């Protein structure tokens, strides 16, 4: 399917994954409508396309009327909205469950032909994590109204603006000790944000992706302990990695959630998430099925943005193969 002059509405287009999706859509010649709560925060996206190619509109997925207006006339709808912690009216149930269903319902009513919904590998209706349960509820809501929608389930996503390696690096820059929740044995399969965006683009273009679910993971599986060791190596720091039972961390996580000044470095719900591995299931469709044959590794790539956490800002020395 050619996207030239097709109208693609991207919810959450100014977010971490969404901005890369918008860039790729613009390069394919699509007309891109970015639907976000605060349009002024998406103005940086406009130079990614030619004059008038990228339009920024106001839409709040908690308010169905604004979603209806955003999807009108769209050929494709992509939902990249997700949150890592709750604050104010931004609740998991409102954003990741009900919000996803509202987008799908409005897309159906507007006659949208294709929809791609970004979920997560950890989506599980029976999980002890509210994040994982609402991701699963969001998938179910999307399928109720748009059974032909493509579901994209990435593992943890890394890249320059990520809230994963950057979070651990910022913690290590200040704290002499980093906690290993329940020993740091949880398995993760970090996937590069550009690879995720490429997979989403292919899901839009390939009619065979309709109604399919894809799990996206990078080329290597790591334990949480190995993730922290990679982070410390990238920022040239040594820190004590201290195994701590998850239940013992929850009081601290609760206190961090209650403060209003900054994003909590860890929450009680994230501790629950770490009870389960976050890797691609055996036999699941993945990146290769969406045209990404050589997923980007973590090693040699996180250095390109974590170097700023080194003493004095450090120096980035690019590696060439």
Tab-separated table of C-alpha atoms in Angstrom:
chain	number	residue	atom	x	y	z
A	1	UNK	CA	0.000	0.000	0.000
A	2	UNK	CA	1.394	3.367	-1.000
A	3	UNK	CA	0.994	6.072	1.629
A	4	UNK	CA	1.517	8.989	-0.720
A	5	UNK	CA	-1.210	11.575	-0.059
A	6	UNK	CA	-2.944	9.185	2.381
A	7	UNK	CA	-4.142	10.851	5.598
A	8	UNK	CA	-2.695	9.094	8.633
A	9	UNK	CA	-3.764	10.230	12.098
A	10	UNK	CA	-1.265	9.440	14.850
A	11	UNK	CA	-2.408	9.645	18.454
A	12	UNK	CA	0.535	10.305	20.755
A	13	UNK	CA	2.668	11.423	17.821
A	14	UNK	CA	4.824	13.708	19.964
A	15	UNK	CA	5.785	10.872	22.307
A	16	UNK	CA	8.905	8.734	22.289
A	17	UNK	CA	7.766	6.177	19.711
A	18	UNK	CA	5.259	8.445	17.980
A	19	UNK	CA	7.784	11.040	16.798
A	20	UNK	CA	9.759	8.390	14.898
A	21	UNK	CA	6.550	7.048	13.368
A	22	UNK	CA	5.603	10.560	12.209
A	23	UNK	CA	9.024	11.036	10.640
A	24	UNK	CA	8.805	7.784	8.691
A	25	UNK	CA	5.253	8.492	7.521
A	26	UNK	CA	6.311	11.917	6.254
A	27	UNK	CA	9.196	10.385	4.317
A	28	UNK	CA	6.706	8.039	2.638
A	29	UNK	CA	4.695	11.017	1.421
A	30	UNK	CA	1.726	10.605	3.761
A	31	UNK	CA	-0.271	13.522	5.059
A	32	UNK	CA	0.162	13.235	8.815
A	33	UNK	CA	-2.282	14.485	11.413
A	34	UNK	CA	-0.797	14.382	14.904
A	35	UNK	CA	-3.468	14.247	17.603
A	36	UNK	CA	-2.197	15.226	21.060
A	37	UNK	CA	-3.509	16.851	24.241
A	38	UNK	CA	-1.284	19.921	24.013
A	39	UNK	CA	-0.694	20.877	20.346
A	40	UNK	CA	2.070	23.344	21.219
A	41	UNK	CA	4.177	20.415	22.429
A	42	UNK	CA	4.080	18.874	18.966
A	43	UNK	CA	5.266	21.820	16.911
A	44	UNK	CA	8.786	20.363	16.726
A	45	UNK	CA	7.366	17.676	14.421
A	46	UNK	CA	6.452	20.030	11.577
A	47	UNK	CA	9.978	20.321	10.078
A	48	UNK	CA	9.968	16.520	9.603
A	49	UNK	CA	7.761	17.007	6.555
A	50	UNK	CA	7.279	19.527	3.779
A	51	UNK	CA	5.202	22.670	4.310
A	52	UNK	CA	1.690	21.693	5.368
A	53	UNK	CA	2.400	17.962	5.343
A	54	UNK	CA	2.234	17.549	9.115
A	55	UNK	CA	-0.774	18.983	10.932
A	56	UNK	CA	-1.016	19.200	14.722
A	57	UNK	CA	-4.512	18.960	16.221
A	58	UNK	CA	-5.854	18.904	19.758
A	59	UNK	CA	-7.355	15.634	20.973
A	60	UNK	CA	-7.715	14.085	24.390
A	61	UNK	CA	-8.505	10.370	24.288
A	62	UNK	CA	-10.445	10.784	27.520
A	63	UNK	CA	-12.854	13.030	25.580
A	64	UNK	CA	-14.528	11.066	22.731
A	65	UNK	CA	-15.762	14.118	20.831
A	66	UNK	CA	-12.216	15.381	20.317
A	67	UNK	CA	-11.199	11.906	19.100
A	68	UNK	CA	-14.106	11.858	16.639
A	69	UNK	CA	-12.954	15.138	15.158
A	70	UNK	CA	-9.332	13.965	14.941
A	71	UNK	CA	-10.104	10.807	12.931
A	72	UNK	CA	-12.499	12.369	10.425
A	73	UNK	CA	-11.330	11.756	6.853
A	74	UNK	CA	-8.446	9.505	7.926
A	75	UNK	CA	-7.312	6.553	5.843
A	76	UNK	CA	-5.204	5.114	8.677
A	77	UNK	CA	-5.150	5.581	12.457
A	78	UNK	CA	-2.139	4.745	14.630
A	79	UNK	CA	-2.358	4.780	18.427
A	80	UNK	CA	0.983	5.319	20.164
A	81	UNK	CA	-0.480	6.614	23.438
A	82	UNK	CA	0.758	5.064	26.661
A	83	UNK	CA	1.874	6.097	30.137
A	84	UNK	CA	4.432	4.597	32.516
A	85	UNK	CA	2.916	5.943	35.734
A	86	UNK	CA	-0.333	7.544	36.852
A	87	UNK	CA	-0.726	11.207	37.717
A	88	UNK	CA	-3.885	13.314	38.015
A	89	UNK	CA	-6.496	12.320	35.448
A	90	UNK	CA	-3.932	10.303	33.508
A	91	UNK	CA	-4.859	6.885	34.854
A	92	UNK	CA	-3.937	3.564	33.267
A	93	UNK	CA	-7.599	2.612	32.918
A	94	UNK	CA	-8.510	5.917	31.264
A	95	UNK	CA	-5.570	6.082	28.856
A	96	UNK	CA	-4.529	2.536	28.020
A	97	UNK	CA	-7.856	0.722	28.318
A	98	UNK	CA	-10.784	3.043	27.720
A	99	UNK	CA	-8.755	5.499	25.614
A	100	UNK	CA	-7.622	2.808	23.194
A	101	UNK	CA	-11.184	1.555	22.794
A	102	UNK	CA	-12.489	5.081	22.166
A	103	UNK	CA	-9.956	5.566	19.361
A	104	UNK	CA	-10.976	2.258	17.761
A	105	UNK	CA	-14.696	3.021	18.057
A	106	UNK	CA	-14.291	6.484	16.548
A	107	UNK	CA	-12.103	5.069	13.769
A	108	UNK	CA	-14.777	2.494	12.941
A	109	UNK	CA	-17.534	5.108	12.878
A	110	UNK	CA	-15.406	7.350	10.624
A	111	UNK	CA	-14.858	4.543	8.124
A	112	UNK	CA	-11.119	4.248	8.730
A	113	UNK	CA	-9.708	1.279	6.791
A	114	UNK	CA	-6.588	0.521	8.810
A	115	UNK	CA	-5.542	0.830	12.429
A	116	UNK	CA	-2.289	0.026	14.212
A	117	UNK	CA	-2.343	-0.101	17.999
A	118	UNK	CA	0.866	-0.038	20.056
A	119	UNK	CA	0.550	-2.196	23.151
A	120	UNK	CA	3.299	-4.021	25.102
A	121	UNK	CA	4.712	-7.525	25.406
A	122	UNK	CA	3.698	-7.529	29.071
A	123	UNK	CA	-0.006	-7.078	28.271
A	124	UNK	CA	-1.810	-9.646	30.415
A	125	UNK	CA	-5.357	-9.544	31.753
A	126	UNK	CA	-4.295	-11.648	34.753
A	127	UNK	CA	-1.170	-9.702	35.675
A	128	UNK	CA	-0.680	-8.235	39.146
A	129	UNK	CA	0.431	-5.034	37.372
A	130	UNK	CA	-2.230	-2.464	36.543
A	131	UNK	CA	-0.127	-1.320	33.578
A	132	UNK	CA	-0.118	-4.818	32.083
A	133	UNK	CA	-3.833	-5.425	32.755
A	134	UNK	CA	-4.898	-2.159	31.117
A	135	UNK	CA	-2.669	-2.827	28.109
A	136	UNK	CA	-4.514	-6.124	27.664
A	137	UNK	CA	-7.865	-4.387	28.129
A	138	UNK	CA	-6.868	-1.839	25.496
A	139	UNK	CA	-6.105	-4.593	22.982
A	140	UNK	CA	-9.474	-6.220	23.678
A	141	UNK	CA	-11.269	-2.895	23.258
A	142	UNK	CA	-9.527	-2.225	19.945
A	143	UNK	CA	-10.442	-5.666	18.606
A	144	UNK	CA	-14.093	-5.223	19.605
A	145	UNK	CA	-14.470	-2.329	17.176
A	146	UNK	CA	-11.598	-2.832	14.712
A	147	UNK	CA	-10.919	-6.582	14.462
A	148	UNK	CA	-8.675	-5.893	11.460
A	149	UNK	CA	-6.377	-3.694	13.593
A	150	UNK	CA	-2.717	-4.677	13.869
A	151	UNK	CA	-1.406	-4.990	17.426
A	152	UNK	CA	2.251	-4.106	18.036
A	153	UNK	CA	3.714	-5.408	21.293
A	154	UNK	CA	7.255	-4.111	21.896
A	155	UNK	CA	9.476	-5.096	24.791
A	156	UNK	CA	11.168	-2.169	26.556
A	157	UNK	CA	12.101	0.400	23.902
A	158	UNK	CA	15.450	2.166	23.897
A	159	UNK	CA	16.693	5.227	22.054
A	160	UNK	CA	17.911	8.761	22.639
A	161	UNK	CA	14.766	9.977	24.435
A	162	UNK	CA	13.964	6.725	26.237
A	163	UNK	CA	12.741	6.464	29.807
A	164	UNK	CA	14.674	3.267	30.370
A	165	UNK	CA	18.457	3.534	30.034
A	166	UNK	CA	18.241	7.284	30.634
A	167	UNK	CA	16.422	6.664	33.907
A	168	UNK	CA	19.031	4.238	35.220
A	169	UNK	CA	21.879	6.462	34.056
A	170	UNK	CA	20.429	9.490	35.860
A	171	UNK	CA	19.980	7.416	39.020
A	172	UNK	CA	23.554	6.160	38.809
A	173	UNK	CA	24.828	9.712	38.346
A	174	UNK	CA	23.510	10.588	41.811
A	175	UNK	CA	23.234	7.428	43.890
A	176	UNK	CA	26.120	5.222	45.056
A	177	UNK	CA	23.840	2.173	45.147
A	178	UNK	CA	21.349	0.832	42.598
A	179	UNK	CA	18.703	-1.663	43.725
A	180	UNK	CA	18.294	-5.022	42.012
A	181	UNK	CA	14.606	-5.754	42.449
A	182	UNK	CA	14.288	-9.378	43.616
A	183	UNK	CA	17.898	-9.967	42.632
A	184	UNK	CA	17.694	-8.495	39.123
A	185	UNK	CA	16.854	-11.801	37.450
A	186	UNK	CA	13.943	-10.536	35.318
A	187	UNK	CA	14.617	-10.994	31.578
A	188	UNK	CA	14.137	-8.160	29.080
A	189	UNK	CA	14.661	-7.839	25.330
A	190	UNK	CA	15.251	-4.122	24.571
A	191	UNK	CA	14.218	-3.049	21.069
A	192	UNK	CA	15.445	0.070	19.262
A	193	UNK	CA	12.847	2.786	18.741
A	194	UNK	CA	13.703	3.204	15.041
A	195	UNK	CA	13.153	-0.530	14.509
A	196	UNK	CA	9.764	-0.249	16.221
A	197	UNK	CA	8.800	2.700	13.998
A	198	UNK	CA	9.911	0.778	10.900
A	199	UNK	CA	7.771	-2.174	11.949
A	200	UNK	CA	4.748	0.078	12.482
A	201	UNK	CA	5.229	1.602	9.036
A	202	UNK	CA	5.352	-1.855	7.447
A	203	UNK	CA	2.229	-2.887	9.378
A	204	UNK	CA	0.424	0.059	7.779
A	205	UNK	CA	1.688	-0.732	4.291
A	206	UNK	CA	1.247	-4.513	4.317
A	207	UNK	CA	-2.341	-5.741	4.008
A	208	UNK	CA	-1.246	-9.132	5.372
A	209	UNK	CA	-0.610	-7.491	8.768
A	210	UNK	CA	-4.326	-6.755	9.274
A	211	UNK	CA	-5.677	-8.488	12.360
A	212	UNK	CA	-2.234	-9.783	13.368
A	213	UNK	CA	-0.297	-9.358	16.611
A	214	UNK	CA	3.482	-8.855	16.548
A	215	UNK	CA	5.918	-9.040	19.447
A	216	UNK	CA	8.977	-6.848	18.973
A	217	UNK	CA	12.248	-7.544	20.738
A	218	UNK	CA	15.874	-6.786	20.045
A	219	UNK	CA	18.558	-9.307	19.068
A	220	UNK	CA	19.535	-10.202	22.644
A	221	UNK	CA	17.868	-11.005	25.985
A	222	UNK	CA	19.338	-9.506	29.173
A	223	UNK	CA	18.688	-9.834	32.871
A	224	UNK	CA	17.861	-6.663	34.761
A	225	UNK	CA	21.276	-6.930	36.407
A	226	UNK	CA	22.968	-7.045	32.998
A	227	UNK	CA	20.971	-3.982	31.902
A	228	UNK	CA	22.327	-1.997	34.848
A	229	UNK	CA	25.859	-3.235	34.183
A	230	UNK	CA	25.607	-2.090	30.550
A	231	UNK	CA	24.366	1.308	31.718
A	232	UNK	CA	27.211	1.736	34.183
A	233	UNK	CA	29.770	0.763	31.536
A	234	UNK	CA	28.321	3.336	29.128
A	235	UNK	CA	28.573	6.181	31.653
A	236	UNK	CA	31.966	5.066	33.029
A	237	UNK	CA	30.767	4.676	36.612
A	238	UNK	CA	31.004	2.001	39.278
A	239	UNK	CA	28.055	1.521	41.592
A	240	UNK	CA	27.042	-1.153	44.072
A	241	UNK	CA	24.221	-3.298	42.700
A	242	UNK	CA	22.276	-4.343	45.782
A	243	UNK	CA	19.654	-7.118	45.625
A	244	UNK	CA	16.471	-5.911	47.333
A	245	UNK	CA	13.159	-7.774	47.710
A	246	UNK	CA	10.408	-6.044	45.756
A	247	UNK	CA	8.142	-5.734	48.790
A	248	UNK	CA	10.879	-3.879	50.686
A	249	UNK	CA	11.084	-1.246	47.922
A	250	UNK	CA	7.349	-0.547	47.791
A	251	UNK	CA	7.242	1.986	50.683
A	252	UNK	CA	9.957	4.053	48.953
A	253	UNK	CA	8.171	3.706	45.612
A	254	UNK	CA	4.934	4.918	47.215
A	255	UNK	CA	6.675	8.017	48.602
A	256	UNK	CA	8.189	8.776	45.195
A	257	UNK	CA	4.768	8.435	43.543
A	258	UNK	CA	3.240	10.962	45.942
A	259	UNK	CA	5.676	13.796	45.259
A	260	UNK	CA	4.488	16.155	42.479
A	261	UNK	CA	7.821	17.599	41.317
A	262	UNK	CA	9.310	14.927	39.065
A	263	UNK	CA	8.543	11.611	37.413
A	264	UNK	CA	9.032	8.804	39.957
A	265	UNK	CA	12.144	6.735	39.157
A	266	UNK	CA	10.244	3.629	40.252
A	267	UNK	CA	6.633	2.876	41.169
A	268	UNK	CA	4.872	0.051	43.000
A	269	UNK	CA	3.285	-1.028	39.735
A	270	UNK	CA	6.665	-1.219	37.996
A	271	UNK	CA	7.891	-3.458	40.804
A	272	UNK	CA	4.960	-5.752	40.018
A	273	UNK	CA	5.901	-5.676	36.317
A	274	UNK	CA	9.389	-6.883	37.170
A	275	UNK	CA	7.934	-10.133	38.506
A	276	UNK	CA	7.516	-11.327	34.908
A	277	UNK	CA	9.983	-11.587	32.023
A	278	UNK	CA	9.479	-9.184	29.132
A	279	UNK	CA	10.666	-11.136	26.101
A	280	UNK	CA	9.280	-12.309	22.763
A	281	UNK	CA	7.300	-15.546	23.072
A	282	UNK	CA	8.534	-18.577	21.182
A	283	UNK	CA	6.868	-18.788	17.779
A	284	UNK	CA	5.430	-15.271	17.924
A	285	UNK	CA	5.468	-13.059	14.843
A	286	UNK	CA	8.028	-10.311	15.223
A	287	UNK	CA	10.360	-7.798	13.614
A	288	UNK	CA	11.440	-10.052	10.755
A	289	UNK	CA	7.819	-10.560	9.750
A	290	UNK	CA	7.579	-6.776	9.453
A	291	UNK	CA	10.706	-6.340	7.344
A	292	UNK	CA	13.272	-5.603	10.085
A	293	UNK	CA	15.775	-8.369	9.402
A	294	UNK	CA	18.666	-7.042	11.494
A	295	UNK	CA	17.418	-5.563	14.781
A	296	UNK	CA	19.659	-2.932	16.333
A	297	UNK	CA	21.716	-4.131	19.335
A	298	UNK	CA	22.010	-2.284	22.623
A	299	UNK	CA	25.796	-2.538	22.728
A	300	UNK	CA	27.493	0.288	20.883
A	301	UNK	CA	24.288	2.300	20.570
A	302	UNK	CA	23.337	3.455	24.063
A	303	UNK	CA	26.766	5.140	24.275
A	304	UNK	CA	25.591	7.632	21.645
A	305	UNK	CA	23.227	9.253	24.152
A	306	UNK	CA	24.280	8.077	27.619
A	307	UNK	CA	27.720	9.679	27.334
A	308	UNK	CA	26.218	12.891	28.740
A	309	UNK	CA	25.924	11.194	32.151
A	310	UNK	CA	29.681	10.765	32.373
A	311	UNK	CA	31.707	13.034	34.615
A	312	UNK	CA	31.883	16.451	32.974
A	313	UNK	CA	29.622	15.281	30.157
A	314	UNK	CA	32.309	12.972	28.824
A	315	UNK	CA	32.945	12.558	25.159
A	316	UNK	CA	31.119	10.430	22.637
A	317	UNK	CA	33.478	8.327	20.574
A	318	UNK	CA	31.551	6.698	17.719
A	319	UNK	CA	32.297	3.075	16.949
A	320	UNK	CA	32.603	1.868	13.390
A	321	UNK	CA	32.275	-1.756	12.325
